[in-house]
mmCIF file of C-alpha atoms and ligand atoms in Angstrom:
data_model
loop_
_atom_site.group_PDB
_atom_site.id
_atom_site.type_symbol
_atom_site.label_atom_id
_atom_site.label_comp_id
_atom_site.label_asym_id
_atom_site.label_seq_id
_atom_site.Cartn_x
_atom_site.Cartn_y
_atom_site.Cartn_z
ATOM 1 C CA MET A 1 146.478 88.042 134.169
ATOM 2 C CA ALA A 2 144.138 90.362 134.616
ATOM 3 C CA SER A 3 141.275 90.135 137.571
ATOM 4 C CA TYR A 4 137.635 91.206 136.793
ATOM 5 C CA ARG A 5 138.714 94.360 139.108
ATOM 6 C CA GLU A 6 141.699 95.435 137.254
ATOM 7 C CA LEU A 7 140.148 94.366 133.262
ATOM 8 C CA LEU A 8 137.365 96.538 133.770
ATOM 9 C CA GLN A 9 138.957 99.472 135.219
ATOM 10 C CA ARG A 10 140.959 99.089 132.327
ATOM 11 C CA VAL A 11 138.383 99.274 129.951
ATOM 12 C CA LYS A 12 136.187 102.089 132.033
ATOM 13 C CA ALA A 13 139.201 104.696 131.715
ATOM 14 C CA GLU A 14 140.050 103.997 127.811
ATOM 15 C CA ILE A 15 135.818 104.857 127.186
ATOM 16 C CA ASP A 16 133.825 107.447 128.050
ATOM 17 C CA GLU A 17 131.279 107.861 130.991
ATOM 18 C CA LEU A 18 128.357 110.757 132.136
ATOM 19 C CA GLY A 19 126.385 110.251 135.156
ATOM 20 C CA ALA A 20 123.127 109.883 134.873
ATOM 21 C CA GLY A 21 121.657 113.693 134.359
ATOM 22 C CA GLN A 22 124.130 114.864 131.866
ATOM 23 C CA ALA A 23 123.272 111.316 129.739
ATOM 24 C CA ARG A 24 119.811 112.674 130.446
ATOM 25 C CA GLU A 25 120.496 116.134 128.607
ATOM 26 C CA ARG A 26 121.261 113.476 125.849
ATOM 27 C CA HIS A 27 117.827 112.365 125.955
ATOM 28 C CA ALA A 28 114.883 113.471 123.311
ATOM 29 C CA ALA A 29 113.193 114.136 126.476
ATOM 30 C CA THR A 30 115.690 117.569 126.566
ATOM 31 C CA GLY A 31 115.695 117.677 123.093
ATOM 32 C CA GLY A 32 118.841 115.101 122.015
ATOM 33 C CA ASN A 33 119.046 112.967 120.114
ATOM 34 C CA ALA A 34 122.054 110.649 121.425
ATOM 35 C CA LEU A 35 120.295 106.790 120.753
ATOM 36 C CA PHE A 36 120.111 105.018 123.895
ATOM 37 C CA LEU A 37 121.644 101.549 123.349
ATOM 38 C CA ASP A 38 120.301 98.898 126.225
ATOM 39 C CA VAL A 39 122.319 95.680 126.222
ATOM 40 C CA ARG A 40 120.467 94.737 129.161
ATOM 41 C CA GLU A 41 119.366 90.841 129.122
ATOM 42 C CA GLN A 42 114.872 90.340 127.290
ATOM 43 C CA ASP A 43 114.091 90.404 131.341
ATOM 44 C CA GLU A 44 115.145 93.435 132.476
ATOM 45 C CA TRP A 45 114.708 95.145 129.395
ATOM 46 C CA ASP A 46 110.767 93.416 129.923
ATOM 47 C CA GLU A 47 110.754 94.500 133.779
ATOM 48 C CA GLY A 48 111.640 98.716 132.123
ATOM 49 C CA ALA A 49 113.686 100.473 130.221
ATOM 50 C CA VAL A 50 114.697 103.973 129.353
ATOM 51 C CA THR A 51 112.121 105.549 127.608
ATOM 52 C CA GLY A 52 112.731 105.463 123.140
ATOM 53 C CA ALA A 53 115.603 103.121 124.234
ATOM 54 C CA VAL A 54 116.951 100.386 121.507
ATOM 55 C CA HIS A 55 117.119 97.119 122.993
ATOM 56 C CA VAL A 56 120.395 95.019 121.986
ATOM 57 C CA PRO A 57 121.821 92.342 124.030
ATOM 58 C CA ARG A 58 125.650 92.776 125.038
ATOM 59 C CA GLY A 59 126.166 89.245 123.479
ATOM 60 C CA ASN A 60 124.564 89.764 119.911
ATOM 61 C CA LEU A 61 125.437 93.380 119.613
ATOM 62 C CA GLU A 62 128.306 92.887 117.846
ATOM 63 C CA GLN A 63 126.075 90.643 114.889
ATOM 64 C CA ARG A 64 123.444 93.816 114.962
ATOM 65 C CA ILE A 65 124.609 96.901 116.102
ATOM 66 C CA GLU A 66 125.778 97.624 112.058
ATOM 67 C CA GLY A 67 122.384 96.742 110.901
ATOM 68 C CA LEU A 68 121.100 98.655 113.362
ATOM 69 C CA VAL A 69 122.917 101.525 113.453
ATOM 70 C CA PRO A 70 124.582 101.950 110.000
ATOM 71 C CA ASP A 71 126.143 105.338 110.887
ATOM 72 C CA ARG A 72 129.156 105.375 112.905
ATOM 73 C CA SER A 73 128.986 109.090 113.887
ATOM 74 C CA ARG A 74 125.693 109.033 115.420
ATOM 75 C CA GLU A 75 125.773 109.425 119.931
ATOM 76 C CA ILE A 76 125.383 106.507 121.069
ATOM 77 C CA VAL A 77 124.488 106.505 125.381
ATOM 78 C CA VAL A 78 124.299 102.608 126.164
ATOM 79 C CA TYR A 79 123.701 101.524 129.479
ATOM 80 C CA CYS A 80 123.098 98.612 131.033
ATOM 81 C CA ALA A 81 122.172 98.064 135.082
ATOM 82 C CA GLY A 82 124.995 98.879 136.733
ATOM 83 C CA GLY A 83 127.021 100.060 134.304
ATOM 84 C CA SER A 84 129.891 98.186 133.713
ATOM 85 C CA ARG A 85 127.875 95.138 131.789
ATOM 86 C CA SER A 86 127.939 98.641 129.052
ATOM 87 C CA ALA A 87 131.069 99.527 129.793
ATOM 88 C CA PHE A 88 132.378 96.179 128.073
ATOM 89 C CA ALA A 89 129.876 97.159 124.720
ATOM 90 C CA ALA A 90 131.025 101.088 124.873
ATOM 91 C CA LYS A 91 134.996 99.654 124.156
ATOM 92 C CA SER A 92 133.422 97.452 121.510
ATOM 93 C CA LEU A 93 131.822 100.141 119.859
ATOM 94 C CA ALA A 94 134.808 101.627 119.135
ATOM 95 C CA GLU A 95 136.026 98.892 118.098
ATOM 96 C CA LEU A 96 133.880 98.581 115.671
ATOM 97 C CA GLY A 97 134.549 102.861 114.406
ATOM 98 C CA TYR A 98 131.194 103.711 116.109
ATOM 99 C CA ASP A 99 133.493 107.649 118.452
ATOM 100 C CA ASN A 100 130.456 108.953 119.334
ATOM 101 C CA VAL A 101 130.347 106.571 122.141
ATOM 102 C CA TYR A 102 129.448 106.826 125.612
ATOM 103 C CA ASN A 103 128.898 104.692 128.592
ATOM 104 C CA LEU A 104 125.849 105.360 130.965
ATOM 105 C CA ALA A 105 127.637 105.386 134.699
ATOM 106 C CA GLY A 106 125.491 104.028 137.474
ATOM 107 C CA GLY A 107 123.460 102.238 134.463
ATOM 108 C CA PHE A 108 119.855 102.271 133.905
ATOM 109 C CA THR A 109 119.489 101.694 138.286
ATOM 110 C CA ASP A 110 120.904 105.439 138.370
ATOM 111 C CA TRP A 111 119.024 106.454 135.988
ATOM 112 C CA LYS A 112 115.874 105.119 137.060
ATOM 113 C CA ARG A 113 116.833 106.743 140.806
ATOM 114 C CA SER A 114 116.330 109.402 139.338
ATOM 115 C CA GLY A 115 113.766 110.355 138.049
ATOM 116 C CA PHE A 116 114.564 110.834 134.700
ATOM 117 C CA GLU A 117 111.982 108.991 131.280
ATOM 118 C CA ILE A 118 111.852 105.066 131.573
ATOM 119 C CA GLU A 119 108.516 103.155 129.845
ATOM 120 C CA ILE A 120 107.490 99.614 130.801
ATOM 121 C CA PRO A 121 108.641 98.373 125.779
ATOM 122 C CA GLN A 122 105.827 96.406 124.566
ATOM 123 C CA THR A 123 107.566 93.582 124.372
ATOM 124 C CA LEU A 124 107.323 89.490 122.344
ATOM 125 C CA THR A 125 105.975 86.319 124.563
ATOM 126 C CA PRO A 126 107.840 83.833 124.387
ATOM 127 C CA GLU A 127 105.316 81.921 121.699
ATOM 128 C CA GLN A 128 105.911 84.880 119.512
ATOM 129 C CA ARG A 129 109.452 84.946 119.901
ATOM 130 C CA ALA A 130 109.185 81.068 118.532
ATOM 131 C CA ARG A 131 107.109 82.164 115.909
ATOM 132 C CA TYR A 132 108.660 85.370 114.526
ATOM 133 C CA SER A 133 112.057 83.887 115.179
ATOM 134 C CA ARG A 134 113.563 84.097 111.829
ATOM 135 C CA HIS A 135 112.455 88.148 111.431
ATOM 136 C CA LEU A 136 113.739 88.705 114.777
ATOM 137 C CA LEU A 137 116.985 88.265 113.643
ATOM 138 C CA ILE A 138 116.980 90.626 110.737
ATOM 139 C CA PRO A 139 117.755 93.914 111.146
ATOM 140 C CA GLU A 140 115.364 95.246 108.331
ATOM 141 C CA VAL A 141 113.004 93.075 110.980
ATOM 142 C CA GLY A 142 113.383 93.133 114.645
ATOM 143 C CA GLU A 143 111.848 92.977 117.366
ATOM 144 C CA ALA A 144 110.790 96.168 116.750
ATOM 145 C CA GLY A 145 109.045 96.023 113.181
ATOM 146 C CA GLN A 146 107.789 92.418 113.973
ATOM 147 C CA GLN A 147 106.097 94.766 116.743
ATOM 148 C CA ARG A 148 105.213 97.393 113.861
ATOM 149 C CA LEU A 149 103.997 94.035 111.702
ATOM 150 C CA LEU A 150 101.525 93.075 114.035
ATOM 151 C CA GLN A 151 99.429 96.332 114.621
ATOM 152 C CA SER A 152 99.846 96.633 111.301
ATOM 153 C CA ARG A 153 95.820 96.330 109.149
ATOM 154 C CA VAL A 154 96.094 95.657 106.145
ATOM 155 C CA LEU A 155 92.577 94.359 103.532
ATOM 156 C CA LEU A 156 92.482 92.057 100.714
ATOM 157 C CA ILE A 157 91.043 92.811 98.139
ATOM 158 C CA GLY A 158 89.542 89.004 96.442
ATOM 159 C CA ALA A 159 90.074 86.238 98.712
ATOM 160 C CA GLY A 160 91.334 84.459 95.371
ATOM 161 C CA GLY A 161 93.885 83.582 93.076
ATOM 162 C CA LEU A 162 96.688 86.845 94.453
ATOM 163 C CA GLY A 163 94.122 86.901 97.589
ATOM 164 C CA SER A 164 95.470 83.618 98.903
ATOM 165 C CA PRO A 165 98.981 83.275 98.677
ATOM 166 C CA ALA A 166 98.451 86.907 100.108
ATOM 167 C CA SER A 167 97.208 87.102 103.523
ATOM 168 C CA LEU A 168 98.111 82.929 104.001
ATOM 169 C CA TYR A 169 102.606 84.716 103.442
ATOM 170 C CA LEU A 170 101.147 88.492 106.129
ATOM 171 C CA ALA A 171 99.129 86.015 108.822
ATOM 172 C CA ALA A 172 102.046 83.633 108.691
ATOM 173 C CA ALA A 173 103.967 86.964 108.953
ATOM 174 C CA GLY A 174 102.254 87.932 112.291
ATOM 175 C CA VAL A 175 100.124 91.041 110.890
ATOM 176 C CA GLY A 176 97.438 91.156 113.228
ATOM 177 C CA THR A 177 94.536 92.313 111.325
ATOM 178 C CA LEU A 178 93.510 91.289 108.009
ATOM 179 C CA GLY A 179 91.061 92.113 106.678
ATOM 180 C CA ILE A 180 88.999 90.197 103.576
ATOM 181 C CA VAL A 181 86.129 91.252 100.937
ATOM 182 C CA ASP A 182 84.974 89.167 98.861
ATOM 183 C CA ALA A 183 81.093 88.048 98.432
ATOM 184 C CA ASP A 184 81.368 84.528 96.343
ATOM 185 C CA VAL A 185 81.972 81.123 97.715
ATOM 186 C CA VAL A 186 84.284 78.526 97.145
ATOM 187 C CA ASP A 187 83.426 76.204 93.878
ATOM 188 C CA ASN A 188 85.352 73.671 92.695
ATOM 189 C CA SER A 189 87.583 75.302 89.595
ATOM 190 C CA ASN A 190 88.208 77.582 91.992
ATOM 191 C CA LEU A 191 90.720 74.753 94.024
ATOM 192 C CA GLN A 192 93.402 74.507 91.064
ATOM 193 C CA ARG A 193 94.884 77.591 91.872
ATOM 194 C CA GLN A 194 93.264 79.115 95.642
ATOM 195 C CA ILE A 195 95.110 77.635 98.112
ATOM 196 C CA VAL A 196 93.640 79.153 101.697
ATOM 197 C CA HIS A 197 90.620 77.357 100.378
ATOM 198 C CA SER A 198 90.101 73.319 100.436
ATOM 199 C CA THR A 199 87.810 70.405 99.379
ATOM 200 C CA GLU A 200 85.651 70.672 102.360
ATOM 201 C CA ARG A 201 85.500 74.119 101.896
ATOM 202 C CA LEU A 202 83.214 73.864 98.807
ATOM 203 C CA GLY A 203 80.293 76.153 98.571
ATOM 204 C CA GLU A 204 81.047 78.215 102.295
ATOM 205 C CA PRO A 205 81.402 81.839 101.704
ATOM 206 C CA LYS A 206 85.476 82.675 101.034
ATOM 207 C CA VAL A 207 85.769 85.197 103.553
ATOM 208 C CA ALA A 208 85.020 82.537 105.927
ATOM 209 C CA SER A 209 86.674 79.914 104.752
ATOM 210 C CA ALA A 210 90.005 82.006 104.539
ATOM 211 C CA LYS A 211 88.984 83.304 108.201
ATOM 212 C CA ARG A 212 89.294 79.475 109.580
ATOM 213 C CA THR A 213 92.473 79.209 107.564
ATOM 214 C CA LEU A 214 94.480 82.130 108.409
ATOM 215 C CA GLU A 215 93.486 82.198 111.869
ATOM 216 C CA ALA A 216 94.814 77.643 112.037
ATOM 217 C CA LEU A 217 97.899 79.263 110.802
ATOM 218 C CA ASN A 218 98.776 81.590 112.948
ATOM 219 C CA PRO A 219 96.581 83.213 116.597
ATOM 220 C CA ASP A 220 97.983 86.357 116.474
ATOM 221 C CA VAL A 221 96.128 87.323 113.364
ATOM 222 C CA ASP A 222 92.360 88.624 113.904
ATOM 223 C CA VAL A 223 90.934 88.315 110.364
ATOM 224 C CA LYS A 224 87.708 91.063 109.988
ATOM 225 C CA THR A 225 85.341 89.880 107.075
ATOM 226 C CA TYR A 226 83.497 91.251 104.563
ATOM 227 C CA GLU A 227 81.151 89.301 102.787
ATOM 228 C CA GLU A 228 80.186 91.985 99.538
ATOM 229 C CA ARG A 229 81.069 93.004 96.637
ATOM 230 C CA LEU A 230 82.994 96.202 97.089
ATOM 231 C CA THR A 231 81.189 98.422 95.788
ATOM 232 C CA SER A 232 80.462 102.869 95.213
ATOM 233 C CA GLU A 233 78.536 102.026 98.201
ATOM 234 C CA ASN A 234 80.081 100.309 100.597
ATOM 235 C CA VAL A 235 83.568 100.987 100.251
ATOM 236 C CA GLU A 236 83.331 104.132 101.937
ATOM 237 C CA ARG A 237 81.752 102.037 105.500
ATOM 238 C CA ILE A 238 85.131 99.442 104.673
ATOM 239 C CA LEU A 239 87.924 101.511 104.591
ATOM 240 C CA GLY A 240 86.406 104.077 107.515
ATOM 241 C CA ASP A 241 88.095 100.694 109.726
ATOM 242 C CA GLY A 242 91.624 101.789 109.018
ATOM 243 C CA TRP A 243 94.162 100.023 106.582
ATOM 244 C CA ASP A 244 97.564 100.440 106.516
ATOM 245 C CA VAL A 245 97.839 99.242 103.046
ATOM 246 C CA ILE A 246 95.238 97.366 100.104
ATOM 247 C CA ILE A 247 96.159 94.028 98.849
ATOM 248 C CA ASP A 248 94.189 94.782 95.227
ATOM 249 C CA GLY A 249 93.418 91.020 94.002
ATOM 250 C CA ALA A 250 89.993 92.239 92.017
ATOM 251 C CA ASP A 251 89.432 90.287 88.908
ATOM 252 C CA ASN A 252 87.237 93.221 87.540
ATOM 253 C CA PHE A 253 88.724 96.425 85.607
ATOM 254 C CA PRO A 254 85.089 98.661 87.553
ATOM 255 C CA THR A 255 86.594 97.143 91.551
ATOM 256 C CA ARG A 256 89.979 97.929 90.446
ATOM 257 C CA TYR A 257 89.258 102.078 89.478
ATOM 258 C CA LEU A 258 86.598 102.174 92.851
ATOM 259 C CA VAL A 259 89.831 100.082 94.996
ATOM 260 C CA ASN A 260 91.824 103.023 92.950
ATOM 261 C CA ASP A 261 89.940 106.369 94.320
ATOM 262 C CA ALA A 262 89.360 105.469 96.969
ATOM 263 C CA SER A 263 92.933 104.179 97.979
ATOM 264 C CA VAL A 264 93.437 107.856 96.066
ATOM 265 C CA TRP A 265 90.890 109.695 98.581
ATOM 266 C CA HIS A 266 92.295 108.129 101.182
ATOM 267 C CA SER A 267 95.625 108.258 100.921
ATOM 268 C CA ILE A 268 96.880 104.155 100.972
ATOM 269 C CA PRO A 269 98.792 102.733 99.265
ATOM 270 C CA VAL A 270 97.713 99.681 96.970
ATOM 271 C CA VAL A 271 99.607 96.863 96.137
ATOM 272 C CA HIS A 272 98.260 95.803 92.620
ATOM 273 C CA GLY A 273 98.270 93.122 90.915
ATOM 274 C CA SER A 274 96.435 91.294 87.825
ATOM 275 C CA ILE A 275 96.555 87.679 86.218
ATOM 276 C CA TYR A 276 96.085 86.320 83.253
ATOM 277 C CA ARG A 277 97.209 82.145 81.575
ATOM 278 C CA PHE A 278 100.805 83.312 81.944
ATOM 279 C CA GLU A 279 101.207 86.398 81.974
ATOM 280 C CA GLY A 280 101.559 88.309 85.700
ATOM 281 C CA GLN A 281 101.536 92.154 86.765
ATOM 282 C CA VAL A 282 102.319 93.319 89.831
ATOM 283 C CA THR A 283 103.152 97.210 91.035
ATOM 284 C CA VAL A 284 102.440 99.117 93.744
ATOM 285 C CA PHE A 285 99.915 103.047 94.111
ATOM 286 C CA GLU A 286 101.718 105.570 96.641
ATOM 287 C CA PRO A 287 98.724 108.107 96.353
ATOM 288 C CA HIS A 288 100.302 111.363 95.608
ATOM 289 C CA GLU A 289 103.752 110.178 96.014
ATOM 290 C CA GLY A 290 103.853 107.594 93.073
ATOM 291 C CA PRO A 291 101.543 106.885 89.823
ATOM 292 C CA CYS A 292 97.853 105.848 90.373
ATOM 293 C CA TYR A 293 95.946 103.050 88.539
ATOM 294 C CA ARG A 294 94.570 105.350 85.858
ATOM 295 C CA CYS A 295 97.837 107.615 85.215
ATOM 296 C CA LEU A 296 98.751 103.930 84.436
ATOM 297 C CA PHE A 297 95.491 103.103 82.720
ATOM 298 C CA PRO A 298 93.374 106.154 81.879
ATOM 299 C CA THR A 299 90.256 104.933 80.914
ATOM 300 C CA PRO A 300 89.431 100.760 81.054
ATOM 301 C CA PRO A 301 89.929 98.258 77.930
ATOM 302 C CA PRO A 302 87.023 96.900 76.366
ATOM 303 C CA PRO A 303 85.454 93.911 77.385
ATOM 304 C CA GLU A 304 85.888 91.575 74.819
ATOM 305 C CA LEU A 305 89.563 92.219 74.633
ATOM 306 C CA ALA A 306 89.686 91.926 78.055
ATOM 307 C CA PRO A 307 88.750 89.001 79.145
ATOM 308 C CA SER A 308 88.822 87.610 82.603
ATOM 309 C CA CYS A 309 90.505 84.067 84.240
ATOM 310 C CA ALA A 310 87.221 82.950 84.360
ATOM 311 C CA GLU A 311 86.751 83.384 80.630
ATOM 312 C CA GLY A 312 90.374 82.447 78.819
ATOM 313 C CA GLY A 313 92.385 80.583 81.934
ATOM 314 C CA VAL A 314 95.459 80.816 84.145
ATOM 315 C CA LEU A 315 97.896 78.424 85.580
ATOM 316 C CA GLY A 316 97.172 78.004 88.915
ATOM 317 C CA VAL A 317 101.260 78.311 89.665
ATOM 318 C CA LEU A 318 100.992 81.916 88.240
ATOM 319 C CA PRO A 319 98.396 83.485 91.416
ATOM 320 C CA GLY A 320 101.021 82.236 94.047
ATOM 321 C CA ILE A 321 104.120 83.933 92.105
ATOM 322 C CA ILE A 322 102.021 86.861 92.016
ATOM 323 C CA GLY A 323 100.031 86.951 94.501
ATOM 324 C CA SER A 324 103.872 87.228 97.007
ATOM 325 C CA LEU A 325 105.270 89.352 95.744
ATOM 326 C CA GLN A 326 102.382 91.262 96.780
ATOM 327 C CA ALA A 327 102.933 90.125 99.625
ATOM 328 C CA ASN A 328 106.106 90.939 99.734
ATOM 329 C CA GLU A 329 105.836 94.484 98.806
ATOM 330 C CA ALA A 330 102.736 95.213 101.379
ATOM 331 C CA LEU A 331 105.560 94.054 104.067
ATOM 332 C CA LYS A 332 107.720 96.118 102.285
ATOM 333 C CA LEU A 333 105.177 99.187 103.551
ATOM 334 C CA LEU A 334 104.360 98.549 105.840
ATOM 335 C CA LEU A 335 108.429 98.019 107.855
ATOM 336 C CA GLY A 336 109.778 100.920 105.515
ATOM 337 C CA ALA A 337 111.735 98.407 104.955
ATOM 338 C CA GLY A 338 114.143 98.308 100.865
ATOM 339 C CA GLU A 339 112.631 100.155 97.439
ATOM 340 C CA SER A 340 108.601 99.486 96.835
ATOM 341 C CA LEU A 341 107.623 98.893 93.186
ATOM 342 C CA ARG A 342 105.986 102.664 92.574
ATOM 343 C CA GLY A 343 106.591 104.051 89.176
ATOM 344 C CA ARG A 344 107.154 100.930 88.700
ATOM 345 C CA LEU A 345 104.860 97.780 86.580
ATOM 346 C CA VAL A 346 106.933 94.365 86.578
ATOM 347 C CA LEU A 347 105.648 92.403 84.414
ATOM 348 C CA PHE A 348 106.379 88.523 84.905
ATOM 349 C CA ASP A 349 106.347 85.611 82.052
ATOM 350 C CA ALA A 350 105.854 82.543 83.549
ATOM 351 C CA LEU A 351 106.381 80.294 80.196
ATOM 352 C CA ALA A 352 109.265 81.674 79.800
ATOM 353 C CA ASN A 353 111.008 82.208 83.455
ATOM 354 C CA THR A 354 110.764 86.755 82.978
ATOM 355 C CA PHE A 355 110.706 89.786 84.427
ATOM 356 C CA ASP A 356 110.509 92.915 82.617
ATOM 357 C CA GLU A 357 110.943 96.462 84.478
ATOM 358 C CA VAL A 358 108.344 98.741 83.113
ATOM 359 C CA THR A 359 108.316 102.872 84.488
ATOM 360 C CA VAL A 360 105.582 103.966 84.846
ATOM 361 C CA LYS A 361 104.982 108.120 85.475
ATOM 362 C CA ARG A 362 102.524 110.088 87.452
ATOM 363 C CA ASP A 363 100.026 112.290 85.026
ATOM 364 C CA LEU A 364 98.999 115.656 85.823
ATOM 365 C CA ASP A 365 96.622 115.680 83.514
ATOM 366 C CA CYS A 366 95.245 112.456 85.134
ATOM 367 C CA PRO A 367 91.751 112.768 86.557
ATOM 368 C CA VAL A 368 91.796 111.147 89.707
ATOM 369 C CA CYS A 369 95.714 112.615 91.607
ATOM 370 C CA GLY A 370 96.657 115.070 88.665
ATOM 371 C CA GLU A 371 96.147 119.021 89.211
ATOM 372 C CA HIS A 372 93.207 119.093 88.870
ATOM 373 C CA PRO A 373 90.918 116.828 89.452
ATOM 374 C CA THR A 374 87.798 115.949 87.599
ATOM 375 C CA ILE A 375 86.755 112.971 89.490
ATOM 376 C CA THR A 376 86.228 114.036 93.400
ATOM 377 C CA GLU A 377 84.016 111.952 94.380
ATOM 378 C CA TYR A 378 82.452 107.705 93.274
ATOM 379 C CA ILE A 379 81.196 106.904 89.934
ATOM 380 C CA ASP A 380 79.116 103.876 88.394
ATOM 381 C CA TYR A 381 82.351 101.696 87.993
ATOM 382 C CA VAL A 382 80.721 99.112 86.571
ATOM 383 C CA GLU A 383 78.799 101.893 83.636
ATOM 384 C CA PHE A 384 82.375 103.538 82.730
ATOM 385 C CA CYS A 385 83.717 100.408 82.165
ATOM 386 C CA GLN A 386 80.927 98.418 80.042
ATOM 387 C CA GLY A 387 81.304 102.097 78.368
ATOM 388 C CA VAL A 388 83.755 101.872 76.272
ATOM 389 C CA ARG A 389 82.152 99.724 74.681
ATOM 390 C CA ALA A 390 79.869 101.114 73.194
HETATM 391 ZN ZN1 ZN B 1 96.195 109.277 89.129
#
C-alpha cells in the first residue's frame, strides 16, 4: 500500500508541471489564454486568487468541469495553495480527457510571492450561497452567473398581470435591480391574476405594492419605482437610469410602440409578452440583431379589433404562464445562456394547451430599425394608434 508521499510522487510523475514564472507566460496578463483553475476551498478562494481564475473546489471538480470547460483541448493551469491537491486534480482532468493540463508547482503561494496578478474575488455571502444554492449547482449559472444576476438591471413596463410573475421570479432569482413603471393603483379587479399585489394593498400605487412584495421576497433586490405612465416625455429619463433588459408587459399599443422605438435607439433587448382571454404571445426583440416590434406589426390594429383585457377578459393563470416565460427569456439574456426567442414568436393557446412558433424576420424597410429609418425621434404614440381608425 502506498503512503500519501509515494502516491503524490507517482501522480506528479504522470502530469505536466509549470513553475510560477512559466505559468505566468500562459496567463492573460502576458497574452496567454490558459484557463487558470483554482481547486482550493471556498475560504481560501475568498481571500485572494489568480486574476481571472475560475473556482471549482477539488471535491466538485469531476462533477462540474464538463459544464464549465466543454472544450477538452483547452489549455488549463490548475492550482491549489502549494501544488499537491492540484496535482491530483490535474491527473483527474487527464483521465476525463483534458489533454492540455498543467499543474502549477508551488501553487498560489509561489504565484503570490512572485508578485504576479491576484485579485480578491467578489464572492457571495454565506446567506446568498444558501439562497441561490440551486442556481450554483447549474453550470450555466454557477457563482459567476449568480454574481452577474445580482449586478443586473431589468426594467419592467407594468406591474400588472405579466409584470407580477416576471418580477416575482426575477426577484427570487436575485436580479439585483428591478425598475417598475406603472401609474395605476391596486384595484379589486386586478387580484384575480396580478399576484404581486394583495387585498390589503387595495388603493395603494402598484409600484409601491410590488416593491414591498419583491423586497420582502428577497432583500438582495433593489426595486426602483416609477409611479407614472411611460410617455415620450419621461422615457429618456427612465431609460437613462441604465437597464440590461426591458420586460414589456404593457396592455396597450401606444406604450408597446414607444417601448420599441426607445429600445431600438438605446440598443436594449425587450422581452415582449401579450395576453387575451386564453391566448398569449411571447418573443424577444434584440435591436439590430433581430426583428423589432414594428417589423412584426408595422401598424397598430384598429382599436375596435384590439380589445384589451379590461374589455375582453383574460383567464387568471394565463399571465402567470406568459410572464414566467418572459422572466425565463430575461434570465437567459442576462446569463448569455441558451437560445433566445429572437425572431421567434411563441403563441400559447391555454384551451388547447399548445405552443406554436412563428418565425419573424427583420424588415430591412422597417421605419425604426431598417436600413433607412424614417422615424428617428419620439412621435405622438396615442395619436399614431388612434390614427388608423380615422
Ligand atoms: Zn424593426
